[in-house]
Short mmCIF file of C-alpha atoms and ligand atoms in Angstrom, two decimals:
data_model
loop_
_atom_site.label_atom_id
_atom_site.label_comp_id
_atom_site.label_asym_id
_atom_site.label_seq_id
_atom_site.Cartn_x
_atom_site.Cartn_y
_atom_site.Cartn_z
CA MET A 143 1.50 6.94 -7.51
CA THR A 144 -0.29 5.53 -10.61
CA ASP A 145 1.74 6.22 -14.28
CA GLY A 146 -1.92 5.93 -16.10
CA THR A 147 -1.30 2.23 -16.56
CA ASP A 148 -2.09 -0.94 -14.85
CA ARG A 149 1.01 -0.23 -12.79
CA PHE A 150 1.84 2.14 -9.88
CA ALA A 151 5.12 2.71 -8.61
CA SER A 152 5.96 3.29 -4.70
CA THR A 153 8.35 6.14 -3.71
CA ASN A 154 10.42 7.24 -0.73
CA PRO A 155 8.62 9.46 1.21
CA ALA A 156 11.80 11.64 2.01
CA ARG A 157 12.57 11.81 -1.71
CA PRO A 158 9.67 11.40 -3.70
CA ALA A 159 11.44 10.99 -6.80
CA GLU A 160 13.06 7.98 -5.54
CA VAL A 161 10.98 4.93 -6.96
CA VAL A 162 11.31 2.05 -4.49
CA GLY A 163 9.40 -0.57 -6.83
CA HIS A 164 6.44 -0.95 -9.45
CA PHE A 165 3.60 -2.96 -8.88
CA ALA A 166 0.94 -4.52 -10.98
CA VAL A 167 -2.41 -3.31 -10.15
CA ALA A 168 -4.68 -6.50 -9.46
CA ARG A 169 -7.60 -6.79 -11.55
CA ALA A 170 -10.68 -8.65 -10.45
CA THR A 171 -9.50 -11.67 -12.23
CA ASP A 172 -6.41 -11.73 -10.26
CA VAL A 173 -7.75 -11.46 -7.27
CA ASP A 174 -9.99 -14.56 -8.31
CA THR A 175 -6.72 -16.60 -9.28
CA ALA A 176 -5.19 -15.25 -5.72
CA VAL A 177 -8.27 -16.95 -3.96
CA ALA A 178 -8.22 -19.95 -5.57
CA ARG A 179 -4.88 -20.47 -4.75
CA ALA A 180 -5.17 -19.60 -1.42
CA ALA A 181 -8.32 -22.20 -1.44
CA ALA A 182 -6.69 -24.98 -3.26
CA ALA A 183 -3.24 -24.72 -0.72
CA GLN A 184 -5.52 -24.24 2.27
CA ARG A 185 -7.03 -27.72 1.99
CA ASP A 186 -3.76 -29.48 2.28
CA TRP A 187 -2.48 -26.61 4.96
CA ALA A 188 -5.36 -27.48 7.42
CA LYS A 189 -4.49 -31.26 7.46
CA VAL A 190 -1.12 -30.09 8.81
CA THR A 191 -0.72 -30.72 12.75
CA VAL A 192 -0.94 -27.60 14.72
CA PRO A 193 2.59 -27.84 16.28
CA ALA A 194 3.76 -28.96 12.58
CA ARG A 195 2.45 -25.23 11.28
CA ALA A 196 3.50 -23.54 14.45
CA GLU A 197 7.20 -24.81 13.72
CA MET A 198 6.36 -23.22 9.92
CA ILE A 199 5.99 -19.75 11.49
CA ALA A 200 8.98 -20.21 13.69
CA ALA A 201 11.05 -20.90 10.20
CA ILE A 202 9.72 -17.56 8.88
CA GLY A 203 10.65 -15.99 12.20
CA ALA A 204 14.07 -17.20 11.65
CA VAL A 205 14.34 -15.71 8.12
CA LEU A 206 12.78 -12.55 9.13
CA ALA A 207 15.65 -12.54 11.63
CA GLN A 208 18.30 -12.97 9.25
CA ARG A 209 16.82 -10.34 7.05
CA LYS A 210 16.12 -7.60 9.64
CA ALA A 211 18.87 -5.30 8.78
CA ALA A 212 17.49 -5.26 5.13
CA LEU A 213 14.11 -5.11 5.77
CA ALA A 214 14.48 -2.30 8.28
CA GLU A 215 16.15 -0.43 5.78
CA LEU A 216 13.19 -1.10 3.31
CA VAL A 217 10.81 -0.26 5.63
CA SER A 218 12.50 3.04 6.44
CA ARG A 219 12.87 4.06 2.64
CA GLU A 220 9.57 2.95 1.73
CA ALA A 221 7.38 4.04 4.88
CA GLY A 222 9.68 6.87 6.05
CA LYS A 223 10.49 5.64 9.65
CA ILE A 224 13.47 6.40 11.14
CA LEU A 225 15.69 3.02 11.00
CA VAL A 226 15.41 2.11 14.49
CA GLU A 227 11.78 2.48 14.48
CA ALA A 228 11.92 0.32 11.37
CA GLY A 229 13.84 -2.25 13.07
CA GLY A 230 11.07 -2.45 15.72
CA ASP A 231 8.72 -2.72 13.18
CA VAL A 232 10.36 -5.59 11.89
CA GLN A 233 11.31 -6.82 15.43
CA GLU A 234 7.55 -7.09 16.25
CA ALA A 235 6.84 -9.22 13.35
CA ILE A 236 9.85 -11.67 14.43
CA ASP A 237 8.40 -11.34 18.19
CA MET A 238 5.13 -12.62 17.04
CA ALA A 239 6.46 -15.40 15.02
CA ALA A 240 7.73 -16.71 18.25
CA TYR A 241 4.75 -16.01 20.05
CA ILE A 242 2.49 -17.60 17.54
CA ALA A 243 5.00 -20.53 17.14
CA GLY A 244 4.66 -21.29 20.98
CA GLN A 245 0.72 -20.75 20.57
CA GLY A 246 1.01 -24.06 18.63
CA ARG A 247 1.72 -26.09 21.40
CA ALA A 248 -0.55 -24.22 23.83
CA ALA A 249 -4.36 -25.20 24.78
CA TRP A 250 -6.32 -25.16 21.70
CA GLY A 251 -9.64 -25.03 23.67
CA THR A 252 -11.29 -25.52 26.85
CA VAL A 253 -12.40 -28.81 28.62
CA HIS A 254 -15.83 -28.85 30.29
CA PRO A 255 -18.08 -31.28 32.70
CA CYS A 256 -21.15 -31.95 31.25
CA GLU A 257 -24.80 -32.26 33.15
CA MET A 258 -25.08 -35.87 32.80
CA PRO A 259 -22.44 -38.50 33.87
CA SER A 260 -19.95 -40.21 31.52
CA LYS A 261 -20.30 -37.49 29.22
CA ILE A 262 -17.66 -34.75 28.56
CA GLY A 263 -17.43 -31.55 26.42
CA PHE A 264 -14.54 -30.04 25.12
CA THR A 265 -14.02 -26.70 22.04
CA MET A 266 -11.61 -26.64 19.49
CA ARG A 267 -10.77 -24.31 16.68
CA GLN A 268 -11.24 -25.08 13.07
CA PRO A 269 -10.05 -22.82 10.13
CA VAL A 270 -12.52 -20.31 8.44
CA GLY A 271 -10.95 -21.11 5.26
CA VAL A 272 -9.39 -17.79 2.81
CA VAL A 273 -8.65 -15.01 5.04
CA GLY A 274 -8.37 -11.45 2.77
CA MET A 275 -6.56 -9.27 4.55
CA ILE A 276 -6.36 -5.32 3.56
CA THR A 277 -3.47 -3.45 5.55
CA PRO A 278 -2.02 0.10 6.24
CA TRP A 279 1.59 1.12 5.73
CA ASN A 280 2.55 2.42 8.81
CA PHE A 281 3.44 -1.19 10.34
CA PRO A 282 4.23 -2.47 7.00
CA VAL A 283 5.79 -5.66 8.45
CA ALA A 284 4.40 -5.80 11.56
CA ILE A 285 0.87 -5.52 10.78
CA PRO A 286 0.83 -8.31 7.91
CA SER A 287 2.60 -10.59 10.87
CA TRP A 288 -0.34 -10.08 13.41
CA LYS A 289 -2.71 -11.26 10.58
CA ILE A 290 -0.92 -13.86 8.66
CA PHE A 291 1.04 -15.54 11.39
CA PRO A 292 -2.51 -16.63 13.50
CA ALA A 293 -4.13 -17.06 10.59
CA LEU A 294 -1.63 -19.59 9.57
CA LEU A 295 -1.65 -21.15 12.67
CA ALA A 296 -5.35 -21.49 12.37
CA GLY A 297 -5.12 -23.64 9.17
CA ASN A 298 -6.10 -21.00 7.11
CA GLY A 299 -5.04 -19.67 3.68
CA VAL A 300 -4.08 -15.96 2.96
CA VAL A 301 -4.91 -13.03 0.43
CA ILE A 302 -3.32 -10.00 1.46
CA LYS A 303 -3.53 -6.19 0.11
CA PRO A 304 -1.56 -4.00 1.56
CA SER A 305 -1.40 -0.38 1.33
CA GLU A 306 -0.44 1.12 -2.24
CA LEU A 307 2.24 2.96 -0.28
CA ALA A 308 3.75 0.23 0.92
CA PRO A 309 3.78 -2.50 -1.19
CA ALA A 310 7.37 -3.45 -1.33
CA CYS A 311 7.62 -4.16 2.36
CA CYS A 312 4.83 -6.46 2.32
CA ASP A 313 6.24 -8.26 -0.95
CA ALA A 314 9.43 -8.67 1.42
CA PHE A 315 7.36 -10.02 4.05
CA VAL A 316 5.68 -12.79 2.07
CA GLN A 317 8.65 -13.22 0.64
CA ALA A 318 10.58 -14.60 3.74
CA CYS A 319 7.41 -16.62 4.30
CA ILE A 320 7.76 -18.26 1.34
CA ASP A 321 11.76 -19.02 1.46
CA ALA A 322 10.95 -20.36 4.64
CA GLY A 323 8.75 -22.88 3.14
CA VAL A 324 5.31 -21.96 3.34
CA PRO A 325 3.17 -24.55 1.13
CA GLU A 326 2.92 -22.78 -2.70
CA GLY A 327 -0.32 -20.67 -2.99
CA LEU A 328 -0.86 -20.38 0.74
CA VAL A 329 0.02 -17.07 1.21
CA ASN A 330 -0.74 -14.66 -2.03
CA VAL A 331 -0.33 -11.03 -2.09
CA VAL A 332 -2.33 -8.73 -4.25
CA HIS A 333 -1.41 -5.04 -4.67
CA GLY A 334 -3.96 -2.17 -5.81
CA PHE A 335 -6.16 0.73 -4.15
CA GLY A 336 -9.38 0.89 -3.09
CA ASP A 337 -10.99 -1.49 -6.29
CA ALA A 338 -8.57 -4.52 -5.06
CA GLY A 339 -9.47 -4.50 -1.32
CA GLY A 340 -13.15 -4.09 -2.47
CA ALA A 341 -12.81 -7.21 -5.10
CA LEU A 342 -11.04 -8.92 -2.13
CA THR A 343 -13.63 -8.15 0.52
CA VAL A 344 -16.61 -9.62 -1.49
CA HIS A 345 -15.12 -12.33 -2.90
CA PRO A 346 -17.33 -15.37 -2.67
CA GLY A 347 -14.26 -17.33 -1.67
CA VAL A 348 -13.21 -15.53 1.13
CA ARG A 349 -14.68 -16.39 4.35
CA ALA A 350 -12.97 -13.65 6.58
CA VAL A 351 -11.81 -10.12 6.09
CA SER A 352 -9.38 -8.71 8.46
CA PHE A 353 -9.19 -5.05 8.03
CA THR A 354 -6.52 -2.14 9.61
CA GLY A 355 -7.15 1.43 8.70
CA SER A 356 -9.38 4.31 8.48
CA VAL A 357 -12.94 4.42 9.86
CA PRO A 358 -14.70 5.65 6.73
CA THR A 359 -13.20 2.69 4.81
CA GLY A 360 -13.35 0.61 7.53
CA ARG A 361 -16.88 1.36 7.52
CA ARG A 362 -17.51 0.44 3.94
CA VAL A 363 -15.32 -3.08 4.16
CA ALA A 364 -17.51 -4.08 6.47
CA ALA A 365 -20.87 -3.07 5.30
CA ALA A 366 -19.78 -4.62 1.65
CA ALA A 367 -18.66 -7.85 3.39
CA MET A 368 -21.92 -7.73 5.12
CA GLU A 369 -23.82 -7.35 1.86
CA VAL A 370 -22.18 -10.51 0.52
CA GLY A 371 -21.92 -12.47 3.13
CA PRO A 372 -22.13 -13.16 6.05
CA LYS A 373 -18.47 -12.77 6.56
CA LEU A 374 -16.01 -12.67 9.55
CA VAL A 375 -15.03 -8.95 9.73
CA SER A 376 -12.63 -7.63 12.13
CA LEU A 377 -11.47 -3.71 12.08
CA GLU A 378 -8.98 -2.14 13.53
CA LEU A 379 -9.50 1.92 13.40
CA GLY A 380 -8.29 5.01 14.33
CA GLY A 381 -7.29 6.47 17.76
CA LYS A 382 -7.23 9.94 19.22
CA ASN A 383 -4.95 8.71 22.20
CA ALA A 384 -4.27 10.91 25.11
CA MET A 385 -2.09 10.94 27.91
CA ILE A 386 -2.92 12.39 31.57
CA VAL A 387 -0.49 13.92 33.16
CA MET A 388 -0.93 14.61 37.24
CA PRO A 389 0.67 17.44 39.21
CA ASP A 390 2.67 14.27 41.24
CA ALA A 391 3.78 13.20 37.77
CA ASP A 392 7.62 12.91 37.28
CA LEU A 393 7.94 15.85 34.53
CA ASP A 394 11.43 14.46 33.23
CA LEU A 395 9.58 11.09 32.34
CA VAL A 396 6.78 12.89 31.05
CA VAL A 397 8.67 14.95 28.32
CA GLU A 398 10.56 11.70 27.05
CA GLY A 399 7.20 9.92 27.02
CA ALA A 400 5.46 12.71 25.18
CA LEU A 401 8.02 13.56 22.60
CA PHE A 402 8.41 9.72 22.03
CA GLY A 403 4.66 9.26 22.26
CA ALA A 404 3.84 12.36 19.76
CA PHE A 405 6.59 12.67 17.65
CA GLY A 406 7.90 9.14 17.15
CA THR A 407 7.06 7.27 13.94
CA SER A 408 5.85 11.30 12.84
CA GLY A 409 2.68 10.73 14.73
CA GLN A 410 1.74 7.74 12.42
CA ARG A 411 1.07 5.43 14.76
CA CYS A 412 -2.74 4.35 15.60
CA THR A 413 -1.55 4.35 19.09
CA SER A 414 0.12 7.89 18.81
CA THR A 415 -0.56 10.37 21.73
CA SER A 416 -2.64 12.92 20.34
CA ARG A 417 -4.03 14.80 23.48
CA LEU A 418 -2.25 15.79 26.23
CA VAL A 419 -4.55 15.96 28.95
CA VAL A 420 -2.41 17.92 31.76
CA HIS A 421 -3.34 19.11 35.12
CA ARG A 422 -3.28 23.12 35.24
CA ASP A 423 -0.81 23.15 38.05
CA VAL A 424 1.67 21.75 35.61
CA ALA A 425 0.73 22.62 32.20
CA GLY A 426 2.84 25.86 31.67
CA GLU A 427 5.68 24.17 32.88
CA LEU A 428 5.16 21.28 31.06
CA VAL A 429 4.62 22.77 27.73
CA ASP A 430 7.31 25.02 27.89
CA LEU A 431 9.61 22.04 28.56
CA LEU A 432 7.79 20.03 25.77
CA ALA A 433 8.16 22.96 23.25
CA ALA A 434 11.91 23.45 24.07
CA ARG A 435 12.71 19.73 22.98
CA ALA A 436 10.36 19.67 19.76
CA ALA A 437 11.70 22.84 18.61
CA LYS A 438 15.53 20.73 18.64
CA LEU A 439 14.05 17.38 17.23
CA VAL A 440 16.10 16.93 14.01
CA LEU A 441 13.93 16.22 10.75
CA GLY A 442 15.86 14.42 8.01
CA ASP A 443 16.10 11.61 6.20
CA PRO A 444 14.79 8.70 7.90
CA LEU A 445 18.02 6.44 7.22
CA SER A 446 20.48 8.69 8.54
CA PRO A 447 21.26 7.96 12.03
CA SER A 448 21.12 11.50 13.30
CA THR A 449 17.43 12.03 12.30
CA ASP A 450 15.06 11.93 14.83
CA VAL A 451 11.72 12.55 12.92
CA GLY A 452 11.71 11.18 9.39
CA PRO A 453 8.91 12.60 6.75
CA VAL A 454 4.98 11.73 6.71
CA ILE A 455 4.08 9.30 4.14
CA ASP A 456 2.82 11.31 1.10
CA ARG A 457 1.94 15.02 0.26
CA PRO A 458 -1.92 14.57 0.45
CA SER A 459 -1.06 13.35 4.18
CA LEU A 460 1.32 16.62 4.76
CA ASP A 461 -1.34 18.83 3.45
CA ARG A 462 -4.33 17.35 5.50
CA ILE A 463 -2.04 17.80 8.58
CA ALA A 464 -1.30 21.07 7.61
CA SER A 465 -5.10 22.17 7.01
CA MET A 466 -6.01 20.27 10.49
CA VAL A 467 -3.28 23.18 12.17
CA GLU A 468 -4.57 25.94 10.21
CA ARG A 469 -8.04 25.31 11.04
CA ALA A 470 -7.01 24.86 15.14
CA SER A 471 -5.29 28.39 14.98
CA ALA A 472 -8.09 29.60 12.91
CA GLU A 473 -10.33 28.61 15.34
CA GLY A 474 -8.12 30.87 18.35
CA ASN A 475 -5.78 27.77 19.21
CA GLU A 476 -1.98 28.63 19.98
CA ILE A 477 0.90 27.32 17.43
CA VAL A 478 3.18 26.82 20.79
CA VAL A 479 5.98 25.02 18.20
CA GLY A 480 6.19 23.78 14.74
CA GLY A 481 2.98 24.11 12.62
CA GLU A 482 4.37 24.28 8.91
CA PRO A 483 5.71 22.26 6.32
CA VAL A 484 9.52 21.92 6.51
CA THR A 485 12.08 22.01 3.58
CA VAL A 486 14.72 19.29 4.63
CA ASP A 487 17.99 19.67 2.57
CA GLY A 488 18.89 16.23 0.55
CA CYS A 489 15.22 15.51 0.59
CA ASP A 490 13.80 16.99 -2.43
CA GLY A 491 9.85 17.13 -2.21
CA GLY A 492 10.09 15.06 1.03
CA ALA A 493 6.92 15.42 3.24
CA PHE A 494 8.19 16.96 6.29
CA PHE A 495 6.02 18.60 9.06
CA ALA A 496 7.80 19.74 12.20
CA PRO A 497 6.58 18.69 15.57
CA THR A 498 3.80 20.87 16.81
CA ILE A 499 2.16 21.69 19.93
CA VAL A 500 -1.21 23.12 19.85
CA ARG A 501 -2.21 24.93 23.12
CA GLY A 502 -5.67 26.48 24.24
CA ALA A 503 -8.22 23.70 22.60
CA THR A 504 -11.20 22.67 24.06
CA ARG A 505 -12.73 19.10 24.56
CA SER A 506 -15.07 20.40 21.68
CA SER A 507 -12.50 21.93 19.34
CA TYR A 508 -12.07 19.78 16.05
CA ILE A 509 -8.37 19.37 16.49
CA ALA A 510 -8.82 17.81 19.62
CA ARG A 511 -11.62 15.44 18.10
CA ASN A 512 -10.33 14.05 14.95
CA GLU A 513 -7.37 11.97 14.46
CA VAL A 514 -4.46 13.84 12.72
CA PHE A 515 -2.04 11.20 12.13
CA GLY A 516 0.90 13.27 12.12
CA PRO A 517 3.21 15.03 14.48
CA VAL A 518 0.46 17.17 16.08
CA LEU A 519 0.09 17.42 19.67
CA THR A 520 -2.90 19.18 21.38
CA VAL A 521 -3.20 20.17 24.89
CA LEU A 522 -6.20 20.08 26.83
CA GLU A 523 -5.79 21.14 30.78
CA ILE A 524 -7.84 19.85 33.39
CA GLY A 525 -8.56 20.59 37.19
CA SER A 526 -8.67 17.07 38.54
CA LEU A 527 -8.39 13.25 37.70
CA ASP A 528 -12.00 13.03 37.44
CA ASP A 529 -11.76 15.72 34.90
CA ALA A 530 -8.91 14.17 32.73
CA ILE A 531 -10.75 10.68 32.97
CA ASP A 532 -13.88 12.28 31.35
CA THR A 533 -12.00 14.41 28.77
CA VAL A 534 -10.01 11.08 27.94
CA ASN A 535 -13.37 9.40 27.54
CA ASP A 536 -14.94 12.34 25.84
CA CYS A 537 -13.90 10.67 22.19
CA ASP A 538 -15.35 8.71 19.81
CA TYR A 539 -12.22 6.40 19.48
CA GLY A 540 -10.81 4.12 22.35
CA LEU A 541 -7.11 2.47 21.41
CA SER A 542 -4.63 3.67 23.86
CA ALA A 543 -4.38 5.94 26.81
CA SER A 544 -1.78 6.75 29.53
CA ILE A 545 -1.65 8.24 32.73
CA TYR A 546 1.87 9.67 34.64
CA THR A 547 1.17 10.00 37.94
CA SER A 548 3.27 8.79 41.32
CA ASP A 549 -0.35 8.34 43.33
CA VAL A 550 -0.88 4.23 42.74
CA ASN A 551 -4.59 5.03 43.66
CA GLY A 552 -5.07 7.40 40.97
CA ALA A 553 -3.46 5.37 38.52
CA LEU A 554 -5.50 2.30 39.05
CA ARG A 555 -8.54 4.34 39.01
CA ALA A 556 -7.63 5.93 35.77
CA VAL A 557 -6.95 2.09 34.45
CA HIS A 558 -10.04 0.91 35.83
CA GLU A 559 -12.19 3.95 34.34
CA ILE A 560 -10.52 4.90 30.97
CA ASP A 561 -12.36 3.61 28.12
CA THR A 562 -9.84 2.02 25.82
CA GLY A 563 -8.32 -1.23 25.08
CA ILE A 564 -4.69 -0.08 26.24
CA VAL A 565 -3.81 2.01 28.90
CA TYR A 566 -0.39 2.94 30.33
CA VAL A 567 1.00 3.92 33.80
CA ASN A 568 4.19 6.05 33.73
CA ALA A 569 4.49 5.33 29.75
CA PRO A 570 3.16 6.77 26.58
CA THR A 571 0.01 5.64 24.60
CA ILE A 572 2.73 3.80 21.97
CA GLY A 573 4.92 0.71 22.28
CA ALA A 574 2.74 -2.03 22.80
CA GLU A 575 4.04 -5.91 22.86
CA ILE A 576 2.62 -8.26 20.67
CA HIS A 577 1.56 -11.03 23.74
CA LEU A 578 -0.82 -8.72 24.76
CA PRO A 579 -4.21 -7.99 23.10
CA PHE A 580 -4.21 -4.95 20.80
CA GLY A 581 -7.30 -3.13 19.88
CA GLY A 582 -9.71 -0.66 21.21
CA THR A 583 -13.15 0.72 21.59
CA LYS A 584 -15.77 2.31 20.43
CA PHE A 585 -14.86 3.65 16.99
CA THR A 586 -11.47 2.00 16.92
CA GLY A 587 -12.88 -1.53 16.23
CA ASN A 588 -15.24 -4.04 16.15
CA GLY A 589 -14.44 -5.87 19.43
CA TYR A 590 -11.98 -7.88 18.16
CA ARG A 591 -8.23 -7.79 19.30
CA GLU A 592 -5.09 -8.56 17.33
CA ALA A 593 -2.09 -10.18 19.00
CA GLY A 594 -2.07 -11.89 22.32
CA SER A 595 -4.44 -14.32 23.78
CA ARG A 596 -7.04 -13.42 21.43
CA GLY A 597 -4.96 -13.15 18.35
CA LEU A 598 -6.67 -16.06 17.07
CA GLU A 599 -10.13 -15.51 17.32
CA GLN A 600 -10.52 -13.62 14.18
CA PHE A 601 -9.14 -16.37 12.29
CA SER A 602 -10.85 -19.42 13.69
CA GLU A 603 -14.21 -20.76 14.33
CA THR A 604 -14.59 -22.36 17.47
CA LYS A 605 -16.00 -25.90 17.63
CA SER A 606 -18.19 -27.07 21.01
CA VAL A 607 -17.73 -31.16 20.84
CA TYR A 608 -19.65 -33.22 23.28
CA ILE A 609 -18.99 -37.05 23.98
CA ASP A 610 -21.03 -39.14 25.74
CA TYR A 611 -19.65 -42.45 26.72
CA SER A 612 -22.35 -43.59 28.93
CA GLY A 613 -23.84 -45.79 26.03
CA LYS A 614 -27.38 -44.48 26.85
CA LEU A 615 -29.41 -41.48 25.40
CA HIS A 616 -28.76 -38.79 27.62
CA LYS A 617 -31.29 -35.86 27.37
CA ALA A 618 -29.55 -32.61 28.61
CA GLN A 619 -31.96 -30.19 30.53
CA ILE A 620 -34.70 -33.06 30.71
CA ASP A 621 -32.98 -36.10 32.04
CA ASN A 622 -31.22 -34.60 35.03
CA ARG A 623 -34.32 -32.92 36.45
CA GLU A 624 -37.06 -34.42 38.34
CA SER A 625 -40.10 -33.10 36.71
CA ILE A 626 -40.92 -30.21 34.58
CA ALA A 627 -41.89 -28.09 37.09
C1 UN1 B 98 -0.14 0.86 14.48
O1 UN1 B 98 -0.02 1.61 14.80
O2 UN1 B 98 -1.57 0.41 14.03
O3 UN1 B 98 1.40 0.06 19.99
C2 UN1 B 98 0.12 -0.14 15.17
C3 UN1 B 98 2.53 0.36 19.14
C4 UN1 B 98 3.35 -0.34 18.00
C5 UN1 B 98 1.98 -0.86 17.27
C6 UN1 B 98 1.10 0.44 16.63
N1 UN1 B 98 3.32 -1.93 18.64
O4 UN1 B 98 2.93 1.83 18.83
#
């Protein structure tokens, strides 16, 4: 929310009158200053050994762990997550610190035999310089940690522009870095809207841009970065994640998984379960079970322990979700449960949307193809595993998918044939752990992965090194061949 000046307020989505904080909108000169500070600090940081950098990241993890309760409360107040999920968001950053700290003593490259005698080759990582990061509000502590920790381990400086909807969470995260002893100027925050993110993206001092957000914005970021670049650009975009349910699935387990996957975090994870691809033999029974449970979920203040589902992030999101559901209904789909905004006592103006199940859609329905980013689950009936896999893959996005079945062969075939970056068996589409790569295919991204063994890739350049200890000139591809034939 802007107040018409160069400041904006972040508010509690459950009670928008409650201001969480005021933040200055960064002008282009503020972005210049932040990049210059990061670049200056990075020159010294790059000289710090990798294990010593790792110790710094471990220290940040310890500060985050000490502050977990307070940070979780802030996440809950600013991003509207129920408290247990807000705690999970912070825990993900603590886990990421432990993992990345460990990476500081793991292999930093690979060793290779060479064609010629008395010669070896190896690879090593080098920093890229200053990394610009643009992060969303939905994991306002975890996602900065996925980017900042590997970027620091690789020897970079950082300027981060968090979502204007969760600026206080990013400030609190960066404050933990500073309090843990991160060198002055190495990690910087700029606040604001698209202009601030745009200025960071095209800044000549920024060598790599790491973006998590929507497809349209991701495209603009990549195009702008390449226009002035080339730069390294990593994109982590949307999802339209599907859960397959086969007739031999444990339906009680499916119900728990689908409720958490679709309505956890009010459906606002990139990985949220958005399509229920269910075999027609069990569809009726499952939808009845799910609808009964969805109707009982308690919407309320995310800080209250009795709340199951908090608000969505803001009024424009609520309006978008409502209009998508209205369109689904107008196109002849049945709204089995929910379908409307809800008012909650004690949460005036809160952006609450009832957990919603839409039935009757086909693969080509608007609601079955477009990301909702809200608590809406669309049911698609299928008649076989092949049909299920085709339905899952008939989608622009490729982030996460899951299959519930007791048939191990079918499960493994689905794992093999589903075109997504993440697949679960007998678990919902959410809940990735930080030591496995995170990301997706198709419109979900541009091939990078975050976290896990690939989390350093977007923040480091690979250098190939050859050492010839023969004392002679060795011509590769020539001296080890007898003739040119
Ligand atoms: C996101 O919504 O962008 O896998 C991240 C999960 C979480 C991360 C989601 N660990 O659901």
